[in-house]
PDB file of C-alpha atoms in Angstrom:
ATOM      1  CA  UNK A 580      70.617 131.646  33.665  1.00  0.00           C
ATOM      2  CA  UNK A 581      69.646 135.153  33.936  1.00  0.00           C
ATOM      3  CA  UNK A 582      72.120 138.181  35.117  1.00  0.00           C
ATOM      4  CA  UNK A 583      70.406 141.591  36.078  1.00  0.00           C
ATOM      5  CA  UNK A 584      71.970 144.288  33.893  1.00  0.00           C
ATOM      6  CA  UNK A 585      70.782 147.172  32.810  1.00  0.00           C
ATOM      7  CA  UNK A 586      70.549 145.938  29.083  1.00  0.00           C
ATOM      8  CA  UNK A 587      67.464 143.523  30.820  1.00  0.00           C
ATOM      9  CA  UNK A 588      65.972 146.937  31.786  1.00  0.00           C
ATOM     10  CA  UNK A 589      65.452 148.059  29.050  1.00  0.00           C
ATOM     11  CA  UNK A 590      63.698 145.100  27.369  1.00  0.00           C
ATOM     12  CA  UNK A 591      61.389 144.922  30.254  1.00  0.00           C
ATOM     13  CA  UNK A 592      58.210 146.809  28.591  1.00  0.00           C
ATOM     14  CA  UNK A 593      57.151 146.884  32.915  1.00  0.00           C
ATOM     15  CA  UNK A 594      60.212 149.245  32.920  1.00  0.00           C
ATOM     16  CA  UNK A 595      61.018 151.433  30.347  1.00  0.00           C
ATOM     17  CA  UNK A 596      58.343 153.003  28.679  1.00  0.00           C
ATOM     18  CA  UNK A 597      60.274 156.207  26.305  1.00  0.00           C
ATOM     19  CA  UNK A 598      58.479 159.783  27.496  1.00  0.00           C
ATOM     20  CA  UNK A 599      59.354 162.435  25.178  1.00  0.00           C
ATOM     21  CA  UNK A 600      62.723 164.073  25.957  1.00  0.00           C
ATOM     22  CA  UNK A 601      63.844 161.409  27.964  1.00  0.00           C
ATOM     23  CA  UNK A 602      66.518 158.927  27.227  1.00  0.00           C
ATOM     24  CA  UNK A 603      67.326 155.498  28.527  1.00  0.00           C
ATOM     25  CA  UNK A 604      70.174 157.004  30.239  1.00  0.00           C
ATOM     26  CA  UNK A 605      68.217 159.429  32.087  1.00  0.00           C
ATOM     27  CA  UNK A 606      65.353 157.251  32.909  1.00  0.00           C
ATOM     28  CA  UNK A 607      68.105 154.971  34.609  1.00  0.00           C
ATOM     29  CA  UNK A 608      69.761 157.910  36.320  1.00  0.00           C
ATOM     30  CA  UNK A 609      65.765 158.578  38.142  1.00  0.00           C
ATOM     31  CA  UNK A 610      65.082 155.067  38.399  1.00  0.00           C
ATOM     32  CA  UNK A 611      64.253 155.093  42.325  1.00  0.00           C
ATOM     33  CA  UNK A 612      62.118 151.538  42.172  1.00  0.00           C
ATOM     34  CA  UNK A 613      63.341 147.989  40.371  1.00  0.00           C
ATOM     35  CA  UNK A 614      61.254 145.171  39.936  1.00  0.00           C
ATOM     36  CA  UNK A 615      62.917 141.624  38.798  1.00  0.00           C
ATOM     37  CA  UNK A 616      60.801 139.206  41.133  1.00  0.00           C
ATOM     38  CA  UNK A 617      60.780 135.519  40.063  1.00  0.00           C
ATOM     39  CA  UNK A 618      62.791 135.713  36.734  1.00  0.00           C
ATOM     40  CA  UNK A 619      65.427 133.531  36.963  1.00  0.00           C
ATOM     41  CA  UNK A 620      68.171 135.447  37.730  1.00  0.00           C
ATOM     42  CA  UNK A 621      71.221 134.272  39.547  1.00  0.00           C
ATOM     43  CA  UNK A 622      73.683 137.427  39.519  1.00  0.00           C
ATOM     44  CA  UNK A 623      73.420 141.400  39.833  1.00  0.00           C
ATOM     45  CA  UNK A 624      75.936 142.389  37.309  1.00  0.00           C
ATOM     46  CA  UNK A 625      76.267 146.589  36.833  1.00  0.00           C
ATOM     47  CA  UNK A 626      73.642 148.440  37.901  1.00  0.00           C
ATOM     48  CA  UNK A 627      75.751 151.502  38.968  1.00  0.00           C
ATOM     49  CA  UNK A 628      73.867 154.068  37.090  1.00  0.00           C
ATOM     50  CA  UNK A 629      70.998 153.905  39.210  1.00  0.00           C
ATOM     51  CA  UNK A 630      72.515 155.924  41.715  1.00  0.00           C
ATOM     52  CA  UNK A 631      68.539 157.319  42.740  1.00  0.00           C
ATOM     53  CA  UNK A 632      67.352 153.415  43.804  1.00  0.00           C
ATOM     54  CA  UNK A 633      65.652 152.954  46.949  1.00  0.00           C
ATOM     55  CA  UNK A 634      63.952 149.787  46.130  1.00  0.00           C
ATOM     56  CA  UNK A 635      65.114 146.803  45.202  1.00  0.00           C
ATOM     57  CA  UNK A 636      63.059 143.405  44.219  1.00  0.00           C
ATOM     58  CA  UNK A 637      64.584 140.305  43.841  1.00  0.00           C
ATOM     59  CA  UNK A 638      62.516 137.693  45.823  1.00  0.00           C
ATOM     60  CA  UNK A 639      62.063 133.957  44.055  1.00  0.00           C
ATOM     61  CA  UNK A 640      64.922 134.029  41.968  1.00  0.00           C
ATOM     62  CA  UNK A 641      68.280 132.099  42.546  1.00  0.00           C
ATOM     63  CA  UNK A 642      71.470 134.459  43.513  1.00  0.00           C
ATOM     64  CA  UNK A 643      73.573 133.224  45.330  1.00  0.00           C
ATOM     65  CA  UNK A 644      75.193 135.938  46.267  1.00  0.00           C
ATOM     66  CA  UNK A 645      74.925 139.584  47.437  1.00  0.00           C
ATOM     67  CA  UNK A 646      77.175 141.472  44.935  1.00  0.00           C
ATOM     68  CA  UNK A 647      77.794 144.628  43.245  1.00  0.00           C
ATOM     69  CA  UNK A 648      75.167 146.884  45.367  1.00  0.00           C
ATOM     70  CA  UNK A 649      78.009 149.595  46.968  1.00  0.00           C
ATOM     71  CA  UNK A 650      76.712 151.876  44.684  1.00  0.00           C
ATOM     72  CA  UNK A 651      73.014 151.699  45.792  1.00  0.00           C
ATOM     73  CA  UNK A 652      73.727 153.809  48.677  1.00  0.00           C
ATOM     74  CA  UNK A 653      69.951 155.848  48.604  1.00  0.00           C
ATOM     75  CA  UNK A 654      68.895 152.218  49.194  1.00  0.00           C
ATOM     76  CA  UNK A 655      65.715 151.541  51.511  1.00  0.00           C
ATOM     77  CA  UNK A 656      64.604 148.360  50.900  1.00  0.00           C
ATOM     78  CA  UNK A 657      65.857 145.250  49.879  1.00  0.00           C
ATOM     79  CA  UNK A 658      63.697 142.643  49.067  1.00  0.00           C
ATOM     80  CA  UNK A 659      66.041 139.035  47.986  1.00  0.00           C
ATOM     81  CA  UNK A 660      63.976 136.151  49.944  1.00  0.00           C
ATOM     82  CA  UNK A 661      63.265 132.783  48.124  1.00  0.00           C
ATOM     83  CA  UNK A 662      66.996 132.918  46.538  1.00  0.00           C
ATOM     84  CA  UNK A 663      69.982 130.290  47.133  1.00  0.00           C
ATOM     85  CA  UNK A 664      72.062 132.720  49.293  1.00  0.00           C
ATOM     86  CA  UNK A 665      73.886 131.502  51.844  1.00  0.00           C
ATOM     87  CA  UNK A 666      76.519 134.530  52.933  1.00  0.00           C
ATOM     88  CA  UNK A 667      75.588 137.669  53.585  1.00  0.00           C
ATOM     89  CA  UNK A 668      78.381 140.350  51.793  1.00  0.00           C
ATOM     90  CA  UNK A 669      79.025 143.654  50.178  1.00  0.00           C
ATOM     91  CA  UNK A 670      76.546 145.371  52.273  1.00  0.00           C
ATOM     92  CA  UNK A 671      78.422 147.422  54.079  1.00  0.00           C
ATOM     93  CA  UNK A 672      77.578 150.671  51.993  1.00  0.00           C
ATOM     94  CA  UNK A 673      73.952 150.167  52.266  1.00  0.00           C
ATOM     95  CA  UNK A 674      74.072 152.668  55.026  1.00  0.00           C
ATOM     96  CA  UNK A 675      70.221 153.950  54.610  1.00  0.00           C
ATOM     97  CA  UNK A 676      69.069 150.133  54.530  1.00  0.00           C
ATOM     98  CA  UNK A 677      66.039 150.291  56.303  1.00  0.00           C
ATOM     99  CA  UNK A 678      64.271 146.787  55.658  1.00  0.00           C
ATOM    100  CA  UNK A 679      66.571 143.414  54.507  1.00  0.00           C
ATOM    101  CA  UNK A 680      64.595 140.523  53.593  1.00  0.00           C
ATOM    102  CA  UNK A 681      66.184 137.438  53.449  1.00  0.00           C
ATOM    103  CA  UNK A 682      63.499 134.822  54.455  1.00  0.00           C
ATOM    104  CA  UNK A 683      63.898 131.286  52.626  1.00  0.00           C
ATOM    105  CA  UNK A 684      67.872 131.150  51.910  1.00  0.00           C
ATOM    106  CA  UNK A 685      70.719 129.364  52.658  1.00  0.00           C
ATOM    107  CA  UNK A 686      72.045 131.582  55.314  1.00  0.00           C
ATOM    108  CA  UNK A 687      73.326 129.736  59.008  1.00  0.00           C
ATOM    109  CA  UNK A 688      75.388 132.723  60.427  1.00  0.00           C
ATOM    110  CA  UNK A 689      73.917 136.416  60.301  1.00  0.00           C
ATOM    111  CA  UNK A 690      77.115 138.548  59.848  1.00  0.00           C
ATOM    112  CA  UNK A 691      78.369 141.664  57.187  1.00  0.00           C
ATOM    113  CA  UNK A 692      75.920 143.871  58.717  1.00  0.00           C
ATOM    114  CA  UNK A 693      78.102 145.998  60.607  1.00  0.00           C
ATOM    115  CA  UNK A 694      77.840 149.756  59.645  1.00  0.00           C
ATOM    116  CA  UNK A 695      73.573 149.543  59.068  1.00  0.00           C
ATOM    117  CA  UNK A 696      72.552 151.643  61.646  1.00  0.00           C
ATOM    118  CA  UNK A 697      69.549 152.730  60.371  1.00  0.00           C
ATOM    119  CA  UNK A 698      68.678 148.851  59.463  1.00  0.00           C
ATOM    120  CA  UNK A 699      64.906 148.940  61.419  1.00  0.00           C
ATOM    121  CA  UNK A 700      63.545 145.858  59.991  1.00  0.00           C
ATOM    122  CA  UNK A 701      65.294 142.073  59.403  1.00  0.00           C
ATOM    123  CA  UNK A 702      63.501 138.845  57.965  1.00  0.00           C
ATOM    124  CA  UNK A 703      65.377 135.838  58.713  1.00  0.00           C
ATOM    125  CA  UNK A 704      63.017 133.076  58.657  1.00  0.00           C
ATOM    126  CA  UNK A 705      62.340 129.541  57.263  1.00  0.00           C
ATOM    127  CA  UNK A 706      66.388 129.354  56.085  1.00  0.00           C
ATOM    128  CA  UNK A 707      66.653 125.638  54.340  1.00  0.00           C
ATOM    129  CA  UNK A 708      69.524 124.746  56.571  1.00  0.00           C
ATOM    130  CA  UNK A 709      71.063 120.505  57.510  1.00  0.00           C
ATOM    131  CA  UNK A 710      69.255 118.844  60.336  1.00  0.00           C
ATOM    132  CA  UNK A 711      71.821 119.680  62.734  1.00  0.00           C
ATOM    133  CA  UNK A 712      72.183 123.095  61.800  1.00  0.00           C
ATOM    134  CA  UNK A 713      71.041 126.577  63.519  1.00  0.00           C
ATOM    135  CA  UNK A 714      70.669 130.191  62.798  1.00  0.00           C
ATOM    136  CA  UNK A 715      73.766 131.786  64.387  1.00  0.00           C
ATOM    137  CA  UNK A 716      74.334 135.717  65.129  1.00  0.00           C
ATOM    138  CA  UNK A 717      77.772 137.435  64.917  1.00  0.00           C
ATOM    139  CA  UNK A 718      78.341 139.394  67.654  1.00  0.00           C
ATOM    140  CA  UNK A 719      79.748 142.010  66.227  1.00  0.00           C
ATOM    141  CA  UNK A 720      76.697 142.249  63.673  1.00  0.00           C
ATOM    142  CA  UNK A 721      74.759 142.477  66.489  1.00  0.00           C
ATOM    143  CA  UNK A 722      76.401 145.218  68.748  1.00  0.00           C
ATOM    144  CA  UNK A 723      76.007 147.005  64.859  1.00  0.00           C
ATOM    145  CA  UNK A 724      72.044 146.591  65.240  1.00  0.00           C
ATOM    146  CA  UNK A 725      71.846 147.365  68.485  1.00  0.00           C
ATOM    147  CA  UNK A 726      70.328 150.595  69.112  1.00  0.00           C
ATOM    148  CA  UNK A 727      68.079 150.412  65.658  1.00  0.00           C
ATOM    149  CA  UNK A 728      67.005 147.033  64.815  1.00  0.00           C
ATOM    150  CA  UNK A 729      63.095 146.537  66.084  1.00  0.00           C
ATOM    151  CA  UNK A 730      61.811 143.963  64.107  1.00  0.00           C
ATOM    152  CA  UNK A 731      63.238 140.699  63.649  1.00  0.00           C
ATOM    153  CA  UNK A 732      61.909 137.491  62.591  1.00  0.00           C
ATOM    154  CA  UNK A 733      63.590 134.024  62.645  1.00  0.00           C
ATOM    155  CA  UNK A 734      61.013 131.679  62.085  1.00  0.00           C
ATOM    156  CA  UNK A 735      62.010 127.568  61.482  1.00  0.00           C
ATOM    157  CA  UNK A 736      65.287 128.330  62.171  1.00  0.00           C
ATOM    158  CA  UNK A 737      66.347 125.397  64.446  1.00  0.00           C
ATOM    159  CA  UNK A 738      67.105 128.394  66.839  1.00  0.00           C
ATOM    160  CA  UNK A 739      67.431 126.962  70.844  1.00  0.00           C
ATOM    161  CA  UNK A 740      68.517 129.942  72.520  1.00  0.00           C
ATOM    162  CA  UNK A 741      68.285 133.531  72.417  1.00  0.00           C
ATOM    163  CA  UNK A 742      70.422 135.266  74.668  1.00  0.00           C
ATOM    164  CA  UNK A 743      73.064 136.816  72.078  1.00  0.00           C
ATOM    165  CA  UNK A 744      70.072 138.985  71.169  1.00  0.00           C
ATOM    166  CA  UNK A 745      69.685 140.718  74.802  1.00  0.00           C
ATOM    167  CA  UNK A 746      71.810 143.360  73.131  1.00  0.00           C
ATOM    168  CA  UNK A 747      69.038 144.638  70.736  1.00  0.00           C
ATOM    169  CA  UNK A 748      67.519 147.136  73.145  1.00  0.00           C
ATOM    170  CA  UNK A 749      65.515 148.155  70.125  1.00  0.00           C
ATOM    171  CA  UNK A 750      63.290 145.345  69.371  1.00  0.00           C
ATOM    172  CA  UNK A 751      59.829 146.386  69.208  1.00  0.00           C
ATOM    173  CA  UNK A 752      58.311 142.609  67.527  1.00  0.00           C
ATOM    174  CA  UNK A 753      60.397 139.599  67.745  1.00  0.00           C
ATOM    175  CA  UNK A 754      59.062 136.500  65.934  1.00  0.00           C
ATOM    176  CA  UNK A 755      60.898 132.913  66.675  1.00  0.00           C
ATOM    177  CA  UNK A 756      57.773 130.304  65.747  1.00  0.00           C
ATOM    178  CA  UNK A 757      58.657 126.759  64.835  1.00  0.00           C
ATOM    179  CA  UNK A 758      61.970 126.450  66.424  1.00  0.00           C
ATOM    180  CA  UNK A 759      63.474 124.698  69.669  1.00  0.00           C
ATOM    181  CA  UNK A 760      63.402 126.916  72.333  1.00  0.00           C
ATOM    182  CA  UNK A 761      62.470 125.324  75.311  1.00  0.00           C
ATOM    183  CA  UNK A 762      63.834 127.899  78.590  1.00  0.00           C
ATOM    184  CA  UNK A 763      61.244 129.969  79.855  1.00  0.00           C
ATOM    185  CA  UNK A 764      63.772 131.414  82.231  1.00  0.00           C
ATOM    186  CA  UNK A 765      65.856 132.546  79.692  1.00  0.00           C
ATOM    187  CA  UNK A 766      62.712 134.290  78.126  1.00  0.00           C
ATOM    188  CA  UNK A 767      62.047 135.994  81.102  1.00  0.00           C
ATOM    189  CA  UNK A 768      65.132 137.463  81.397  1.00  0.00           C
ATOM    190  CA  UNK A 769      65.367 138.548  77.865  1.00  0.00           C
ATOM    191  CA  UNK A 770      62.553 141.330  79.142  1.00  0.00           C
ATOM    192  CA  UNK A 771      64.602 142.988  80.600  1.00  0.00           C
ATOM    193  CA  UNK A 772      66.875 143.664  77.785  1.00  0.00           C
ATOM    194  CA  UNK A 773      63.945 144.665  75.846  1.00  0.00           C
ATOM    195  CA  UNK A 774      62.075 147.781  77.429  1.00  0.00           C
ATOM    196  CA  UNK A 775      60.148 148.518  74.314  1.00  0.00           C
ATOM    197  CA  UNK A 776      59.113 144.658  73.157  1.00  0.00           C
ATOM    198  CA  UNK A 777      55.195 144.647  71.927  1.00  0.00           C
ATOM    199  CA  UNK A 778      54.918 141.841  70.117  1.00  0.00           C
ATOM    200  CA  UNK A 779      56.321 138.732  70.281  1.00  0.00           C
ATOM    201  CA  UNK A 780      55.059 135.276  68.587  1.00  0.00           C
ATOM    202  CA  UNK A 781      56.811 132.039  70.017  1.00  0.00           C
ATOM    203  CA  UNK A 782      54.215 129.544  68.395  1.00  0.00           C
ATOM    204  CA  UNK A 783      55.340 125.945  67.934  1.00  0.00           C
ATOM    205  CA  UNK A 784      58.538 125.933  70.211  1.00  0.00           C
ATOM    206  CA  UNK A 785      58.551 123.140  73.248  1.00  0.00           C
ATOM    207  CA  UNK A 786      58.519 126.054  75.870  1.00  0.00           C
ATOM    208  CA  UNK A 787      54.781 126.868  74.826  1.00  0.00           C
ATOM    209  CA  UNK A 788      53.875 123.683  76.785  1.00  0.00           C
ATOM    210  CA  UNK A 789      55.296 124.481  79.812  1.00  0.00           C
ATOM    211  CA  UNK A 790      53.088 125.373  82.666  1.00  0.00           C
ATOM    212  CA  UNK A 791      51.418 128.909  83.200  1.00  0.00           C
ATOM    213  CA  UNK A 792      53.866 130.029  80.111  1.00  0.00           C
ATOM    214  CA  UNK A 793      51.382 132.476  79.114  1.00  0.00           C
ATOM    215  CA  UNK A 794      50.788 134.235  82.368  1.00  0.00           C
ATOM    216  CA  UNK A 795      54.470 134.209  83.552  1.00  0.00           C
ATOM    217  CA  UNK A 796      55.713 135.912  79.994  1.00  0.00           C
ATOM    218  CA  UNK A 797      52.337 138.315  80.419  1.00  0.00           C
ATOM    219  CA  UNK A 798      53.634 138.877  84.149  1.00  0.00           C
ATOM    220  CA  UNK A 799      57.177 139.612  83.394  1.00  0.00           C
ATOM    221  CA  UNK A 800      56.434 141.762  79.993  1.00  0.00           C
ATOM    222  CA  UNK A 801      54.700 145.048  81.149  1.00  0.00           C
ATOM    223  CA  UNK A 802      54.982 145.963  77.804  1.00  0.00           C
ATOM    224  CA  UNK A 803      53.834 143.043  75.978  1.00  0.00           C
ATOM    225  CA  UNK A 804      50.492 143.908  73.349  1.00  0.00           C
ATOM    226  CA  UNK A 805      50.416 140.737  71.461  1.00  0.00           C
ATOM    227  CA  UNK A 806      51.932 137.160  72.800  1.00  0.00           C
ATOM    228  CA  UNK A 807      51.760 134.146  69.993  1.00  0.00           C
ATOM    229  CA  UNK A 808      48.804 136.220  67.877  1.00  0.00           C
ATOM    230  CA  UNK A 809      46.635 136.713  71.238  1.00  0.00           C
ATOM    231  CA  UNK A 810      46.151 140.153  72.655  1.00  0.00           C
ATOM    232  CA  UNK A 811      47.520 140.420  76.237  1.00  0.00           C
ATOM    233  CA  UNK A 812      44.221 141.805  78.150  1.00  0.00           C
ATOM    234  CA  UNK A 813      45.557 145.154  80.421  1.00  0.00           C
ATOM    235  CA  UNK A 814      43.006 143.635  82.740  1.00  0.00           C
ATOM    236  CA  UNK A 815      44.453 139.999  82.818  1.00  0.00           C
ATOM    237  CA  UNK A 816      48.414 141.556  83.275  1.00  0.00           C
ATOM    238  CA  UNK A 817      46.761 143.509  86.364  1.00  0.00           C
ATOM    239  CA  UNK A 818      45.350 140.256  87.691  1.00  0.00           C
ATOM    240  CA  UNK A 819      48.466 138.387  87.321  1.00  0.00           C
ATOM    241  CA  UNK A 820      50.875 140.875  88.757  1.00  0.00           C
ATOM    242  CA  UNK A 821      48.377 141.104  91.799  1.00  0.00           C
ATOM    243  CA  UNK A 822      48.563 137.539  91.946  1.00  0.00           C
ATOM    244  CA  UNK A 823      52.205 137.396  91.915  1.00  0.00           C
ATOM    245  CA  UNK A 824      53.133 140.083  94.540  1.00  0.00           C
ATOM    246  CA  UNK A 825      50.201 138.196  97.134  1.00  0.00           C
ATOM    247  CA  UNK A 826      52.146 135.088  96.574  1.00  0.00           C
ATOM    248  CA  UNK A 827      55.304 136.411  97.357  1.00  0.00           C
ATOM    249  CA  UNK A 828      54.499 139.007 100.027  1.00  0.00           C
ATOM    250  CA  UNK A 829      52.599 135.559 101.427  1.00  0.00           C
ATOM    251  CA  UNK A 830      55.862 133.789 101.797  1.00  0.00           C
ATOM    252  CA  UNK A 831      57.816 136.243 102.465  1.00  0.00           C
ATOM    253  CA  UNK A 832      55.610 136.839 105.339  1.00  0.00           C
ATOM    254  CA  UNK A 833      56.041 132.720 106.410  1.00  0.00           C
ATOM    255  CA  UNK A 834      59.151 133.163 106.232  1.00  0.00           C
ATOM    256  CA  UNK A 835      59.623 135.653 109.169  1.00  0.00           C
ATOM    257  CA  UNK A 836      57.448 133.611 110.901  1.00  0.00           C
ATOM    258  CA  UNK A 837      59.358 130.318 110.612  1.00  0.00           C
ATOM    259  CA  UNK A 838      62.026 132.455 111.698  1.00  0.00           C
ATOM    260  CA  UNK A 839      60.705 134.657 114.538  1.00  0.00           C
ATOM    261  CA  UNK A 840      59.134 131.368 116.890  1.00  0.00           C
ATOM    262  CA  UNK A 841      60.215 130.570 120.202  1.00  0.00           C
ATOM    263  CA  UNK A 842      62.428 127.556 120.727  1.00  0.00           C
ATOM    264  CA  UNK A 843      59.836 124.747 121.427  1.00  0.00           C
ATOM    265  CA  UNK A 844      60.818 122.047 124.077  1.00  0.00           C
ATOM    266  CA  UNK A 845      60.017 118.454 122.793  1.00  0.00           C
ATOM    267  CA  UNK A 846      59.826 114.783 123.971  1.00  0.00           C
ATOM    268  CA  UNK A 847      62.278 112.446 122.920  1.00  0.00           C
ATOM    269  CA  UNK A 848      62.819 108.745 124.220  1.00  0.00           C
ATOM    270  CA  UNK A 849      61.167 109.794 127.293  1.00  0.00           C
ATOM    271  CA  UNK A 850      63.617 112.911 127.725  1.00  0.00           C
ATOM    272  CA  UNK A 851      62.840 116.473 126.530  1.00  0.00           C
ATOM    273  CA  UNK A 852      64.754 118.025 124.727  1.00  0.00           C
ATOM    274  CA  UNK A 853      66.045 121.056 127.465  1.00  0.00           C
ATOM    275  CA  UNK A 854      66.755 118.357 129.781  1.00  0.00           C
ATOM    276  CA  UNK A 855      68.427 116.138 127.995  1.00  0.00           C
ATOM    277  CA  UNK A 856      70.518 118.908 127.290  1.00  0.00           C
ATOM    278  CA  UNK A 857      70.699 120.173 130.904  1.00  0.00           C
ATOM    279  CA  UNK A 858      71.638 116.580 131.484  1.00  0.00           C
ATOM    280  CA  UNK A 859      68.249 116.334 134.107  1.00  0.00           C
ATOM    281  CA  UNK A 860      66.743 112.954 133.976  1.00  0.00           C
ATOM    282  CA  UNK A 861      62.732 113.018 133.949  1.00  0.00           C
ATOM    283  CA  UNK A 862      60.034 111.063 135.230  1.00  0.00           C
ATOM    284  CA  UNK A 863      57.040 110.088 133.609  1.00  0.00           C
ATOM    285  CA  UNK A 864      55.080 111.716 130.894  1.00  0.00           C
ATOM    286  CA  UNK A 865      54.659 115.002 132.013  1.00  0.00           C
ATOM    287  CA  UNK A 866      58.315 115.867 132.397  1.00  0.00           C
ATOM    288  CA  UNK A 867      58.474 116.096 136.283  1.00  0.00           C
ATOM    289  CA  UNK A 868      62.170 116.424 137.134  1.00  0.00           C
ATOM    290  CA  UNK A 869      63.231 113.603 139.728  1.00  0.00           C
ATOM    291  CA  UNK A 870      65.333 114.921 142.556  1.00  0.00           C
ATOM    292  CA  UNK A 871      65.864 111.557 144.301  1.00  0.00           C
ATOM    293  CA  UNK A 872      65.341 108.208 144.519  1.00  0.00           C
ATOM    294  CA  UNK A 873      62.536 106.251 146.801  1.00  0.00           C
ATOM    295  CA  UNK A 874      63.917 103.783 148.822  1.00  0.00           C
TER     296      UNK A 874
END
């Protein structure tokens, strides 16, 4: 297996090209960009002289783990999807993190992220997890990402419910395709939570089937731009809240009605109903009251 130190640096010919004047040393010490996609490695042993990096590559390799990056803290981007991790650690002094991609791991409970609050962007999807296992949040990860998170993507997760993430008041796109959600309900009230959602692609989840989905997310989402790769139509929203509020001023409108009517008298067994109650006896069909007997 391969480890990522900085002696592999420097027999990568993509890296470290000698400029005159300029050591290895020094070209380490400006190094702001590293590239070690899809060779192999499995470990990040000491890269603590690149104080200056604000890009990291490591997608389509096999780590395991997330380890010896506290130094990295000019860090932007992290790039470590297609790898074998499955816990997400020594993070914590990524504190300029701006974009963590971890699509295609081994990861079933998002947590270590407290203390990125200037993480915008996180890529959680396709994670090769058991059958009978989900993508679960930390709450206190969460309450971390609150205010800055706005993009997050959990595709194929085996995700059936969402409403831990009502705290990201952020979230700008939101991406859950291929997984098991199945409330719209609970989507609808999610909207609320997010004032500033634009985008948000449920494709492939059970709740897609249910009736008028579309138009009730459109309806509920003023802010919605793009649902499941479609653009929402301004025009089509306007229609549907129009719709909505004539529906409901309609029944609200019934209702008062239903409530408002006069108390009706009506036949029963021959008696109506006010004289049965009044205890009056009447004759025939048209309710004449009989006051006596014929001899």
């Amino acid at each position: 297996m391969v480890h990522l130190t900085v002696d592999l640096i420097a027999k990568s010919r993509k890296h470290f090209k000698k400029k005159r004047g300029l050591s290895f040393m020094e070209y380490l010490r400006n190094l702001t960009h590293l590239y070690f996609s899809g060779k192999n490695i499995d470990s990040i042993g000491d890269l603590s002289v690149c104080r200056n990096l604000t890009v990291l590559y490591l997608y389509d390799n096999h780590i395991t783990s997330i380890h010896n990056l506290g130094f990295a803290s000019n860090l932007t981007h992290l790039y470590m999807q297609n790898n074998d991790i499955a816990n997400i650690d020594d993070l914590h002094d990524l504190r300029r993190l701006s974009k963590l991609y971890l699509g295609g791991n081994r990861i079933s409970v998002v947590e270590g992220l407290e203390g990125l609050h200037e993480l915008k962007e996180l890529h959680l999807e396709n994670q090769r997890l058991a059958p009978e296992e989900k993508l679960l949040f930390d709450p206190t990860t969460l309450l971390s990402l609150a205010e800055s998170l706005c993009v997050l993507t959990i595709d194929n997760d085996n995700v059936d419910g969402i409403r831990d993430l009502a705290v990201l008041k952020g979230l700008q796109h939101f991406s859950a395709t291929g997984n098991k959600l199945r409330n719209i309900e609970e989507l609808e009230e999610m909207f609320s939570h997010w004032p500033r959602l634009r985008l948000m692609d449920l494709s492939g989840n059970p709740v897609c089937k249910k009736p008028k989905y579309r138009d009730r997310l459109i309806t509920e989402c003023k802010t919605l731009e793009i649902l499941d790769g479609k653009e929402v139509n301004s025009l089509t929203r306007q229609f549907l809240v129009q719709w909505k509020a004539s529906k409901q001023a309609r029944k609200a409108t019934n209702k008062r009605d239903v409530l408002s009517e006069p108390l009706l008298s009506y036949s029963l067994t021959g008696l109506s109903l006010r004289g049965w109650a009044l205890g009056i006896p009447m004759n025939g069909p048209n309710h004449v009251p009989i006051t006596h007997m014929e001899a």
